[in-house]
Amino acid sequence: MDPDGEGERPLRREPSGVTASDPPLSSSSSSSSAAASAVCARGHPVLRPAVPVPSDIEVSQSIVRDVGLLPIEIVASEAGILPPELLPWGIGKAKVMVAPTLRRLADVPDGNYVVCTGINPTPLGEGKSTTTIGIVQALGAILGKKAFACIRQPSQGPTFGIKGGAAGGGYAQVVPMEEFNLHLTGDIHAISAANNLLAAAIDSRMYHEDSQSDDALYRRLALAKSGMPFTSVMRRRLVKLGIDDTKSPEDLSTEERSKFARLDIDPSTITWNRVLDVCDRHLRKIEIGIGPAETIQPRGTNKGEVPRVQHSRTTGFDIAVASEIMAVLALARDLPDLREKLGNMVVAYSRSGMTVTADDLGCGGALTVLMKDALLPTLMQTVERTPVLVHAGPFANIAIGNSSIVADRLALKLAGEDGYVVTEAGFGADIGMEKFFNIKCRASGLKPKCAVIVATVRALKMHGGGPPVSAGKPLPREYTDENIPLVRAGCCNLVKHIENARKFGVEVVVAVNQFKSDTAAEMEAVREASLAAGAFDAVVANHWAEGGRGAEALGRAVIAACEASDVGNFRFLYDLALPIRAKVETISREIYGADGVDFSELAEQQMAQYESSGFGNLPICIAKTQYSFSCDPKAKGVPTGFRIFVREIRSCVGAGFLYPICGDIMTIPGLPTRPGFYDVDIDVETGQVIGLF
Amino acid sequence: MDPDGEGERPLRREPSGVTASDPPLSSSSSSSSAAASAVCARGHPVLRPAVPVPSDIEVSQSIVRDVGLLPIEIVASEAGILPPELLPWGIGKAKVMVAPTLRRLADVPDGNYVVCTGINPTPLGEGKSTTTIGIVQALGAILGKKAFACIRQPSQGPTFGIKGGAAGGGYAQVVPMEEFNLHLTGDIHAISAANNLLAAAIDSRMYHEDSQSDDALYRRLALAKSGMPFTSVMRRRLVKLGIDDTKSPEDLSTEERSKFARLDIDPSTITWNRVLDVCDRHLRKIEIGIGPAETIQPRGTNKGEVPRVQHSRTTGFDIAVASEIMAVLALARDLPDLREKLGNMVVAYSRSGMTVTADDLGCGGALTVLMKDALLPTLMQTVERTPVLVHAGPFANIAIGNSSIVADRLALKLAGEDGYVVTEAGFGADIGMEKFFNIKCRASGLKPKCAVIVATVRALKMHGGGPPVSAGKPLPREYTDENIPLVRAGCCNLVKHIENARKFGVEVVVAVNQFKSDTAAEMEAVREASLAAGAFDAVVANHWAEGGRGAEALGRAVIAACEASDVGNFRFLYDLALPIRAKVETISREIYGADGVDFSELAEQQMAQYESSGFGNLPICIAKTQYSFSCDPKAKGVPTGFRIFVREIRSCVGAGFLYPICGDIMTIPGLPTRPGFYDVDIDVETGQVIGLF
C-alpha cells in the first residue's frame, strides 16, 4: 500500500462520462419530467434528479440553491426533537442535547437497528455511505417511515489530500456537503485539542519530574494553593494508590507524597502520540525537545555539577481520527461514561510497571470539558430532507470505524418502534461489521436486526479475478462489458460476508449499488448467489442517480428483513472471558477464514502483561488491511490456506479494546504530488466553495 | 521572563480575600438590595451583584442560572442584526454574516470608535478586558446607548496552563465564560487546520521535488487530469511567472513547465512553523521526517545508485494564535481581501531568491475555504445582556494583538452615528495602541476618536518603584496601604502613554480600575497627573464589583470625549513610504522614548532584501516586551537613556507588516509543574464545568 497514494485516489463516478442523452437506467416518477411544484406526502419538494448526475458538490449546491435547505429547526422538529433539546450550529447543522432527549424518551421502544456494511473494498468503489443515505431517503422520503442515518464525521485532512468527502454521493448525500466535510461542528478539532493537551502533559511532567525532588514536586502539585484540598482528579490518583482520599495535602506522609507526585514514566512505554487532522508524512516520526530551553539540570545534581541534559525524545503524530479519544467518543454511552473512559486512558507505564493514565496526569477532567460538546451528535439532512446524525469517526485502520453509540441510541429512541436507524460501519464487513457487533453492540447493549451488505458488480468482478485498474486510464473491458462468469466467481467474497453476518443472528439484505454498465443478467447473478448464501433478500438500488426513489425496493427489503428478524437471536462471536489469544483466533478463523494465528514474541509478552493488568477481558479490535479477508491486500475473493500474524498488540484501555497489529498500519497519510487542495477555491463574491469532491 | 511561568500566574483578584461583611466601596441602585424583579429601561433584569464578588466562573454560571442568558437571536435583534444575517452557533453564541449586513447598512454613518488600552502591565493586573466590557455595560445597559465591545478570542492552550480566561472579570464579563474560553466557534481550530495544511504542503512539495524530474512533476501537477485547464490557483502562479495564463497545460514550453513545477525552496529560508493551541514546550524545536518512509531516491539518480536520503529537517511549532493566518484574520477587510492575503503569505524563498507563497504551493484557495466561517465575528453578550463581538486574537508578542477589522467595521455600522464601539488593544499602549493606530486603522481606514487608558493604583505604584511581588505571598504594604508619593512617581508611565496617544490626534480618557484598598487621595493623584498630561478626563471605575453601574462615570467621560473629538485630527505616526529603518526609529524614539535603534547585520540584510522585494512600504509591528517602554522587562516607569536593538526582522507579507524582533520572543509557552487543568472537571450529572478561571 502506498499511503501517499500517487494514483491511489479511488476511481469515482465520472459524471462527464455520461452524456446528456443517456437516459437514467430506470425511470421513476421523481425524475426530471415531474412537475416543478410536486411535493411528497411529508409536504417537501419531490427530488428532481438531473441527468447526467452532476458532481457531488454541484448536486449539493443545486439542492441548496434550487430547493433550499430545510431549516435545521424543522428537520429537528420533524425528527421529534424539541426546541430546548436543539443547539443550532452554523449553516444547516445543529447539535442535539442527548441527555434531556433520552430522559424524555426513556419509555419509548427502540426503533429497528440496521447496520450498513460492504464487501472488501476495491479501487472501483462500493458506496457504503451513499447506500446508507440512499436507504434512509427511501425509508423516510418515499416510504413514509421515521428513518435516521447515523454516519461518521469524515477526517478533514484527507479531503485536501487524496480522498474525497464522505457525505454520500450523487442524489444520496448529506447537504450541504461543504459543511459536512469542513470542520462540521468542531468535534475532531476538540479531539485534537484534548489529545495534544494530554501529550504536552506527558512530556512536561517528565521534564519537571526529571529536574525536581519529590518534595519540590509535591509542594508545587498539592501545596501550591495553601489550605486548598486535593482537586477531584487528584483524589482519583489517591484512590488508585490506596491513599485515604479524604486527607488534606498537608497530611500525607513523606512516602505517600512521593508516590503521589512521582509518576516515574518509563519513556520507552509511552504509546500516546500527538495528532493533527492533516496529511503530513513528515510528522510520522520526529524528535522533540531539541531546543536550547528544553534542557534540564538532572534532579539530585547541583547547578554546574554535571552539564545540563537535553530533554528530547523520539515520537510521532497520527491523524486526529486515530486518537484514542475518537475511539472513546464512539464508544462512550453518556457523559459520566466519557469522563471515566477519558480518565482511564493508559498513556504509558511507570518504571515499576504501573499504568499511567490521563487521570494520573491530572488531565481527565480537562479532557472531558474539552470534549463536552463533541459528545453531542450533529443533526443534518439528506437531499430529501430526512434527518442524519453525524457523530464520531474512529480510524477504521486501528479502531472500530463506526459511528457513535450515543448517536445510535438517540436515533433509536427518536425513531421509535416503527422507525429505522441505519448506521454505517467502515471498511469491509470482515472489519467494520465484526467490530460493530462484537465491540460496539456489546458496549451499548443495543441489538441490531439487519445487516445491509453493499456490493457492486464491478467490484465483485475484481474479486472474481478481474484485472487491476489504475486512475487516469480507461477501465478494462471486463468491467464495462457483460461478463457473467467473472461476476459469479467474485460473488464468493459477498457470500462469505453474508455467512459471517448470519453467525451473529441478524438478517442480511444485499444492496447491489447499480452502475450504468451493469446488465440485468449480471445483477441477477449477484441476487442468486446472495439468496443461496442465506441472505433475506438482494436488491438492486440506484439511489446515486435517483435518490430515495432509486432505493425504494431496497428500503422495502430492509423493512421486511426487520419484520422477519428476532433480536433474541442476536449473539456475539466470542465471550469476553476467553483468553486474548482465543478471542483473536476465533475472529481470525470464523470471520477471516484463516487456518490459525501466529503471535510474535512481543505480542505474547503483551498478552501476558494485559492479562495480569486486568485488561484481558477487553474485546478485540484487529488492525489489518480492509482489502482482503487475509492480511494480504492483494488477495481478493476468499483467500484460503493463510495464517494471521500478530506483530504486536496495542491497547485502548479507555475506549475499551485491545488491537492486535496484523500487517503494516499507517496512522497518518501523506500528500501526493498534486493534492486535492489544488482544485479548491472560493468564489469571493458569493462565498461559494469550488472544487471539493 | 520564564515562559513556563512557575509562579508567573498573574495575581488575580482573590474573592476569598473579601469577607461577606465588606460593603462594596460605592453603593449603587443595582446592588443586591434592589428588588429581584427590577428591570432596566431596555426591559432586562437589573444586575444584582453579589458581595463579595464570586469567582469569574461562579459569576458567569450564576447569571446563566439565576437571570438567564438572553437568547442570542434577541441579542442580535436588539443589536440591529436581522435573522437572515445571523448563524446561531451552540450555547449563547452566533456568527454574524458580515457581507449582507454591511451591504444593508452601507449608508449608515459609523459609530464612535474607541480603543481601550493600558499602561505597561505588571503582575498586579490592570484589567483592560474587564474595563472594555465594563464601559460597554455602562454605555449600553445604564446610559441607553447602542454600544458594542470588540474583543479578541483567547488562546485556549494557556487556559489549561498558567493563564486564566479572558472574558473580562467579576461583573464585567462575557457570558457564558466557559463558551468564551473553550473552542468558541472554532476560529482558532480553523487557523490551526489551515496553518498546518500549508506546512504539510511545504515539506511534501520539497519531498516530491527532491525525488522527481521536472517532467514527472509537471505531468502530475498539471496534466494528471487530462484535458482539464489550469485550476485558478495554478493560474495565479502562471501570472507571477509571466506565463500566459490562458494557455492549456499541454501548451507550455519545456522551460515554462520547469518554472511552473519547480518551486526549488531553499530549506534554510522557510519561516513557516506548524502550530497547536496547546502549551507544549517540547515542540519548540523538533526534527521532522526521520521515519523510515521519509527517505528519498534523489532525483537524477537511479534506484540503488546512491543510498536513499533521509528527508528530515529542523523546525518547530508555535502556539496557534501566533500563526500569520491569525494576523491575516485580524487585518483582512472582507472575503476577497482574505483570499488575497492568504495566497500572498510568503513561507520561504527559492534558491534563486524568489518568494514562495501559499498560492505558489497551490494552497491559497483551500486555506480560504478553511477560513471562510472564521471570517465571521462571533456575537455574545455581557452579564448585562449587551452585545459583544469576539473575533481574532493575534499573538501580541509578534503581531498586532488587536481584534479584527471585520468585527470593528460591523460594529461601527450596527452602532450607527450615536452609538459606540469599544475595541480592545492587547499589551501596554506602547505596543497594542501604537499598532492599533499605525497598522490596524491604516489597513481599515477607520478613524478612532478616543483612547481609554486603563491603570490601577497598585500597578502605578510598581512603576513608581514599589517592591516586586510574587504569587502565593502576601502583598507588600506599599500596595495595600495608602502611599501617595509612590502613586505620583508611578504616574510617569501613564503620562507617557497619554502623551503618546495624543500624538495620534485622539482624545484620552484614563480609567482608574478600582481595587478595594485604593484610597480616594491615591485615585485623585492619578486623576491630577492624567489631566496635567493632556487627558480629556480621568475617572475611577468599579465595574468589576458593580457591573455597568460601576463604570457609569467612565461611560459618560467616553461620551464627552467622543463629542469633543474631531476625527479629522486623527493622524499616523509615520509615512509608509519611509525606509524601514526610519519607521522603526520613529516608533522607538516617539513611542518608547529610546535614544536610537541599533540593527544587527542580519537585520540590515533583511531590510535590504525586503526593500528590494517590494515589501519596504509595509508598516512596522515591533516585537518586544510588554512590561516596559524599553526592551528590558524590569525597567518600570519611563526608562530613559536606552537604545533599541533589532536582532532580526521577520515578515508577515500576507497580513501586511514587518516585525522587528527586539529581545527574546517566546512563541509557544510551556506547562508549569501544576498546570491549570488540575482544577478543571465536569459535573457529570449537570454538565456544569468546574474550575475554569
mmCIF file of C-alpha atoms in Angstrom, chain A residues 4 6 9 73 87-93 97 103 156-157 160 178-179 182-184 186 189-193 196-197 199-201 203-205 207-208 212 216-217 220-222 224-226 228 231-234 236 260 263 274-295 311-312 314-315 317 335-336 339 359-373 472 670-675 677-690 692, chain B residues 4 6 9 73 87-93 97 103 156-157 160 178-179 182-184 186 189-193 196-197 199-201 203-205 207-208 212 216-217 220-222 224-226 228 231-234 236 260 263 274-295 311-312 314-315 317 335-336 339 359-373 472 670-675 677-690 692:
data_model
loop_
_atom_site.group_PDB
_atom_site.id
_atom_site.type_symbol
_atom_site.label_atom_id
_atom_site.label_comp_id
_atom_site.label_asym_id
_atom_site.label_seq_id
_atom_site.Cartn_x
_atom_site.Cartn_y
_atom_site.Cartn_z
ATOM 1 C CA ASP A 4 0.556 8.741 -0.089
ATOM 2 C CA GLU A 6 0.035 8.608 -6.173
ATOM 3 C CA ARG A 9 -7.417 8.033 -5.412
ATOM 4 C CA GLU A 73 -35.036 23.511 13.455
ATOM 5 C CA LEU A 87 -28.415 23.707 19.581
ATOM 6 C CA PRO A 88 -28.259 25.211 16.072
ATOM 7 C CA TRP A 89 -24.628 25.302 14.968
ATOM 8 C CA GLY A 90 -23.858 27.213 11.788
ATOM 9 C CA ILE A 91 -25.257 26.538 8.339
ATOM 10 C CA GLY A 92 -27.617 23.570 8.210
ATOM 11 C CA LYS A 93 -26.242 21.921 11.330
ATOM 12 C CA MET A 97 -28.745 17.671 23.651
ATOM 13 C CA ARG A 103 -34.673 11.227 29.534
ATOM 14 C CA GLN A 156 -10.801 16.729 7.125
ATOM 15 C CA GLY A 157 -7.124 16.186 6.332
ATOM 16 C CA PHE A 160 -7.377 18.091 0.853
ATOM 17 C CA GLU A 178 -19.117 21.567 2.290
ATOM 18 C CA GLU A 179 -20.397 21.889 5.850
ATOM 19 C CA LEU A 182 -15.195 21.010 6.600
ATOM 20 C CA HIS A 183 -14.942 21.470 10.382
ATOM 21 C CA LEU A 184 -18.561 20.264 10.806
ATOM 22 C CA GLY A 186 -15.660 21.043 15.545
ATOM 23 C CA HIS A 189 -10.831 19.801 16.484
ATOM 24 C CA ALA A 190 -11.907 19.160 20.072
ATOM 25 C CA ILE A 191 -10.307 15.723 19.892
ATOM 26 C CA SER A 192 -7.058 17.236 18.626
ATOM 27 C CA ALA A 193 -7.088 19.809 21.421
ATOM 28 C CA ASN A 196 -2.497 17.234 22.415
ATOM 29 C CA LEU A 197 -3.111 18.662 25.874
ATOM 30 C CA ALA A 199 0.594 14.758 25.098
ATOM 31 C CA ALA A 200 2.007 18.045 26.378
ATOM 32 C CA ALA A 201 1.151 16.961 29.914
ATOM 33 C CA ASP A 203 6.393 15.419 28.240
ATOM 34 C CA SER A 204 6.091 18.371 30.525
ATOM 35 C CA ARG A 205 5.509 16.124 33.559
ATOM 36 C CA TYR A 207 10.534 17.317 32.316
ATOM 37 C CA HIS A 208 9.509 18.538 35.753
ATOM 38 C CA GLN A 212 12.816 18.283 40.700
ATOM 39 C CA ALA A 216 9.564 20.200 45.345
ATOM 40 C CA LEU A 217 7.217 18.315 43.045
ATOM 41 C CA ARG A 220 4.051 22.544 43.611
ATOM 42 C CA LEU A 221 1.419 19.939 42.786
ATOM 43 C CA ALA A 222 -0.515 19.694 46.030
ATOM 44 C CA ALA A 224 0.805 25.461 45.907
ATOM 45 C CA LYS A 225 -2.662 26.649 46.834
ATOM 46 C CA SER A 226 -2.227 26.615 50.558
ATOM 47 C CA MET A 228 -6.906 24.035 49.461
ATOM 48 C CA THR A 231 -8.811 18.562 43.484
ATOM 49 C CA SER A 232 -11.178 15.865 42.235
ATOM 50 C CA VAL A 233 -8.698 14.473 39.713
ATOM 51 C CA MET A 234 -6.026 14.295 42.423
ATOM 52 C CA ARG A 236 -8.694 9.743 41.845
ATOM 53 C CA PHE A 260 1.548 10.743 44.650
ATOM 54 C CA LEU A 263 4.653 9.137 38.056
ATOM 55 C CA ARG A 274 0.270 13.858 19.184
ATOM 56 C CA VAL A 275 -2.309 14.320 16.400
ATOM 57 C CA LEU A 276 -3.254 16.681 13.592
ATOM 58 C CA ASP A 277 -6.120 16.456 11.109
ATOM 59 C CA VAL A 278 -3.700 16.959 8.234
ATOM 60 C CA CYS A 279 -1.918 14.591 5.849
ATOM 61 C CA ASP A 280 1.612 15.284 6.977
ATOM 62 C CA ARG A 281 4.007 12.382 6.427
ATOM 63 C CA HIS A 282 6.978 14.309 7.808
ATOM 64 C CA LEU A 283 5.403 14.140 11.281
ATOM 65 C CA ARG A 284 5.238 10.330 11.333
ATOM 66 C CA LYS A 285 8.474 10.130 13.213
ATOM 67 C CA ILE A 286 10.034 13.175 14.872
ATOM 68 C CA GLU A 287 12.477 14.140 17.582
ATOM 69 C CA ILE A 288 11.037 16.623 20.070
ATOM 70 C CA GLY A 289 12.572 18.762 22.787
ATOM 71 C CA ILE A 290 15.788 19.581 20.948
ATOM 72 C CA GLY A 291 15.684 23.334 21.641
ATOM 73 C CA PRO A 292 18.057 25.221 23.936
ATOM 74 C CA ALA A 293 15.340 25.761 26.575
ATOM 75 C CA GLU A 294 14.453 22.057 26.710
ATOM 76 C CA THR A 295 17.435 21.055 28.777
ATOM 77 C CA HIS A 311 15.197 16.623 27.333
ATOM 78 C CA SER A 312 14.440 15.156 23.916
ATOM 79 C CA THR A 314 11.504 10.350 19.574
ATOM 80 C CA THR A 315 7.776 10.272 18.957
ATOM 81 C CA PHE A 317 1.971 12.379 15.092
ATOM 82 C CA LEU A 335 -21.191 11.999 29.901
ATOM 83 C CA PRO A 336 -20.320 10.051 33.080
ATOM 84 C CA ARG A 339 -15.402 11.108 31.986
ATOM 85 C CA ASP A 359 -6.172 10.989 35.453
ATOM 86 C CA ASP A 360 -2.739 10.265 36.941
ATOM 87 C CA LEU A 361 -1.507 13.191 34.849
ATOM 88 C CA GLY A 362 -4.330 15.369 36.173
ATOM 89 C CA CYS A 363 -5.984 15.691 32.783
ATOM 90 C CA GLY A 364 -9.148 13.576 32.833
ATOM 91 C CA GLY A 365 -11.437 16.407 33.872
ATOM 92 C CA ALA A 366 -9.955 18.914 31.450
ATOM 93 C CA LEU A 367 -10.199 16.427 28.587
ATOM 94 C CA THR A 368 -13.870 15.867 29.379
ATOM 95 C CA VAL A 369 -14.508 19.605 29.475
ATOM 96 C CA LEU A 370 -12.836 19.946 26.077
ATOM 97 C CA MET A 371 -14.998 17.090 24.766
ATOM 98 C CA LYS A 372 -18.352 18.021 26.304
ATOM 99 C CA ASP A 373 -19.846 19.490 23.121
ATOM 100 C CA GLY A 472 -6.479 8.088 -15.242
ATOM 101 C CA GLY A 670 0.922 11.912 3.228
ATOM 102 C CA LEU A 671 0.137 14.271 0.380
ATOM 103 C CA PRO A 672 0.597 13.235 -3.263
ATOM 104 C CA THR A 673 2.419 15.491 -5.726
ATOM 105 C CA ARG A 674 -0.881 17.031 -6.727
ATOM 106 C CA PRO A 675 -3.070 17.145 -3.642
ATOM 107 C CA PHE A 677 -6.325 21.258 -2.484
ATOM 108 C CA TYR A 678 -5.216 22.426 -5.932
ATOM 109 C CA ASP A 679 -8.852 22.238 -7.020
ATOM 110 C CA VAL A 680 -10.312 24.015 -4.011
ATOM 111 C CA ASP A 681 -11.068 27.716 -4.060
ATOM 112 C CA ILE A 682 -13.814 30.115 -3.159
ATOM 113 C CA ASP A 683 -15.942 32.439 -5.211
ATOM 114 C CA VAL A 684 -15.143 35.595 -3.263
ATOM 115 C CA GLU A 685 -18.311 37.338 -4.416
ATOM 116 C CA THR A 686 -20.789 34.620 -3.404
ATOM 117 C CA GLY A 687 -18.729 32.786 -0.797
ATOM 118 C CA GLN A 688 -19.440 29.562 -2.701
ATOM 119 C CA VAL A 689 -16.863 26.791 -2.274
ATOM 120 C CA ILE A 690 -15.378 25.453 -5.503
ATOM 121 C CA LEU A 692 -14.400 19.994 -3.152
ATOM 122 C CA ASP B 4 6.706 28.399 31.633
ATOM 123 C CA GLU B 6 6.390 28.769 37.698
ATOM 124 C CA ARG B 9 0.487 33.406 37.049
ATOM 125 C CA GLU B 73 -31.323 35.804 18.486
ATOM 126 C CA LEU B 87 -25.953 31.971 12.309
ATOM 127 C CA PRO B 88 -26.636 30.623 15.830
ATOM 128 C CA TRP B 89 -23.651 28.524 16.895
ATOM 129 C CA GLY B 90 -24.048 26.487 20.064
ATOM 130 C CA ILE B 91 -24.780 27.833 23.524
ATOM 131 C CA GLY B 92 -25.114 31.624 23.684
ATOM 132 C CA LYS B 93 -23.090 32.248 20.525
ATOM 133 C CA MET B 97 -22.945 37.185 8.213
ATOM 134 C CA ARG B 103 -24.371 45.865 2.343
ATOM 135 C CA GLN B 156 -7.295 28.017 24.579
ATOM 136 C CA GLY B 157 -3.943 26.423 25.337
ATOM 137 C CA PHE B 160 -5.161 24.951 30.808
ATOM 138 C CA GLU B 178 -16.871 28.582 29.503
ATOM 139 C CA GLU B 179 -18.153 29.030 25.953
ATOM 140 C CA LEU B 182 -13.328 26.883 25.150
ATOM 141 C CA HIS B 183 -13.406 26.363 21.376
ATOM 142 C CA LEU B 184 -15.767 29.377 20.977
ATOM 143 C CA GLY B 186 -13.828 27.133 16.221
ATOM 144 C CA HIS B 189 -9.122 25.499 15.236
ATOM 145 C CA ALA B 190 -9.694 26.635 11.648
ATOM 146 C CA ILE B 191 -6.462 28.616 11.808
ATOM 147 C CA SER B 192 -4.577 25.557 13.036
ATOM 148 C CA ALA B 193 -6.042 23.437 10.256
ATOM 149 C CA ASN B 196 -0.815 23.044 9.204
ATOM 150 C CA LEU B 197 -2.148 22.214 5.759
ATOM 151 C CA ALA B 199 3.103 23.399 6.486
ATOM 152 C CA ALA B 200 2.449 19.882 5.198
ATOM 153 C CA ALA B 201 2.294 21.267 1.671
ATOM 154 C CA ASP B 203 7.544 19.647 3.276
ATOM 155 C CA SER B 204 5.634 17.374 0.998
ATOM 156 C CA ARG B 205 6.356 19.557 -2.025
ATOM 157 C CA TYR B 207 9.885 15.781 -0.825
ATOM 158 C CA HIS B 208 8.312 15.343 -4.251
ATOM 159 C CA GLN B 212 11.155 13.733 -9.233
ATOM 160 C CA ALA B 216 7.335 13.948 -13.864
ATOM 161 C CA LEU B 217 6.447 16.816 -11.546
ATOM 162 C CA ARG B 220 1.467 15.041 -12.063
ATOM 163 C CA LEU B 221 0.722 18.670 -11.227
ATOM 164 C CA ALA B 222 -0.793 19.955 -14.438
ATOM 165 C CA ALA B 224 -2.879 14.420 -14.316
ATOM 166 C CA LYS B 225 -6.441 15.335 -15.202
ATOM 167 C CA SER B 226 -6.086 15.140 -18.948
ATOM 168 C CA MET B 228 -8.548 19.885 -17.794
ATOM 169 C CA THR B 231 -7.019 25.482 -11.810
ATOM 170 C CA SER B 232 -7.483 29.025 -10.538
ATOM 171 C CA VAL B 233 -4.634 28.804 -8.053
ATOM 172 C CA MET B 234 -2.330 27.483 -10.793
ATOM 173 C CA ARG B 236 -2.045 32.762 -10.197
ATOM 174 C CA PHE B 260 5.908 26.267 -13.131
ATOM 175 C CA LEU B 263 9.453 25.865 -6.557
ATOM 176 C CA ARG B 274 3.380 24.319 12.394
ATOM 177 C CA VAL B 275 1.014 25.356 15.210
ATOM 178 C CA LEU B 276 -1.059 23.896 18.042
ATOM 179 C CA ASP B 277 -3.293 25.672 20.551
ATOM 180 C CA VAL B 278 -1.520 23.901 23.403
ATOM 181 C CA CYS B 279 1.291 24.883 25.757
ATOM 182 C CA ASP B 280 3.839 22.352 24.593
ATOM 183 C CA ARG B 281 7.439 23.442 25.108
ATOM 184 C CA HIS B 282 8.829 20.200 23.696
ATOM 185 C CA LEU B 283 7.593 21.225 20.247
ATOM 186 C CA ARG B 284 9.553 24.489 20.191
ATOM 187 C CA LYS B 285 12.344 22.865 18.272
ATOM 188 C CA ILE B 286 11.940 19.470 16.607
ATOM 189 C CA GLU B 287 13.416 17.316 13.874
ATOM 190 C CA ILE B 288 10.825 16.057 11.418
ATOM 191 C CA GLY B 289 10.910 13.427 8.681
ATOM 192 C CA ILE B 290 13.144 10.961 10.496
ATOM 193 C CA GLY B 291 10.966 7.906 9.809
ATOM 194 C CA PRO B 292 11.874 5.022 7.506
ATOM 195 C CA ALA B 293 9.289 6.080 4.897
ATOM 196 C CA GLU B 294 10.590 9.658 4.755
ATOM 197 C CA THR B 295 13.601 8.857 2.656
ATOM 198 C CA HIS B 311 14.210 13.766 4.095
ATOM 199 C CA SER B 312 14.439 15.395 7.524
ATOM 200 C CA THR B 314 14.682 21.015 11.869
ATOM 201 C CA THR B 315 11.629 23.146 12.533
ATOM 202 C CA PHE B 317 5.662 24.587 16.474
ATOM 203 C CA LEU B 335 -13.570 37.763 1.878
ATOM 204 C CA PRO B 336 -11.788 38.916 -1.312
ATOM 205 C CA ARG B 339 -8.276 35.313 -0.261
ATOM 206 C CA ASP B 359 -0.541 30.305 -3.820
ATOM 207 C CA ASP B 360 2.697 29.002 -5.344
ATOM 208 C CA LEU B 361 2.120 25.886 -3.253
ATOM 209 C CA GLY B 362 -1.450 25.638 -4.550
ATOM 210 C CA CYS B 363 -2.970 26.272 -1.133
ATOM 211 C CA GLY B 364 -4.436 29.787 -1.162
ATOM 212 C CA GLY B 365 -7.914 28.708 -2.171
ATOM 213 C CA ALA B 366 -8.045 25.780 0.245
ATOM 214 C CA LEU B 367 -6.847 27.987 3.100
ATOM 215 C CA THR B 368 -9.605 30.493 2.347
ATOM 216 C CA VAL B 369 -12.195 27.733 2.260
ATOM 217 C CA LEU B 370 -10.962 26.508 5.642
ATOM 218 C CA MET B 371 -11.182 30.089 6.969
ATOM 219 C CA LYS B 372 -14.492 31.167 5.465
ATOM 220 C CA ASP B 373 -16.524 30.764 8.672
ATOM 221 C CA GLY B 472 1.343 32.942 46.913
ATOM 222 C CA GLY B 670 5.175 25.522 28.352
ATOM 223 C CA LEU B 671 3.234 23.984 31.207
ATOM 224 C CA PRO B 672 4.225 24.585 34.838
ATOM 225 C CA THR B 673 4.539 21.684 37.292
ATOM 226 C CA ARG B 674 0.934 22.204 38.328
ATOM 227 C CA PRO B 675 -0.992 23.353 35.259
ATOM 228 C CA PHE B 677 -6.003 21.724 34.129
ATOM 229 C CA TYR B 678 -5.692 20.128 37.589
ATOM 230 C CA ASP B 679 -8.605 22.302 38.707
ATOM 231 C CA VAL B 680 -10.827 21.636 35.717
ATOM 232 C CA ASP B 681 -13.502 18.972 35.784
ATOM 233 C CA ILE B 682 -17.119 18.492 34.919
ATOM 234 C CA ASP B 683 -20.179 17.734 36.992
ATOM 235 C CA VAL B 684 -21.266 14.672 35.031
ATOM 236 C CA GLU B 685 -24.858 14.979 36.233
ATOM 237 C CA THR B 686 -25.417 18.613 35.239
ATOM 238 C CA GLY B 687 -22.715 19.001 32.598
ATOM 239 C CA GLN B 688 -21.505 22.084 34.502
ATOM 240 C CA VAL B 689 -17.836 22.964 34.045
ATOM 241 C CA ILE B 690 -15.826 23.253 37.259
ATOM 242 C CA LEU B 692 -12.021 27.263 34.878
#
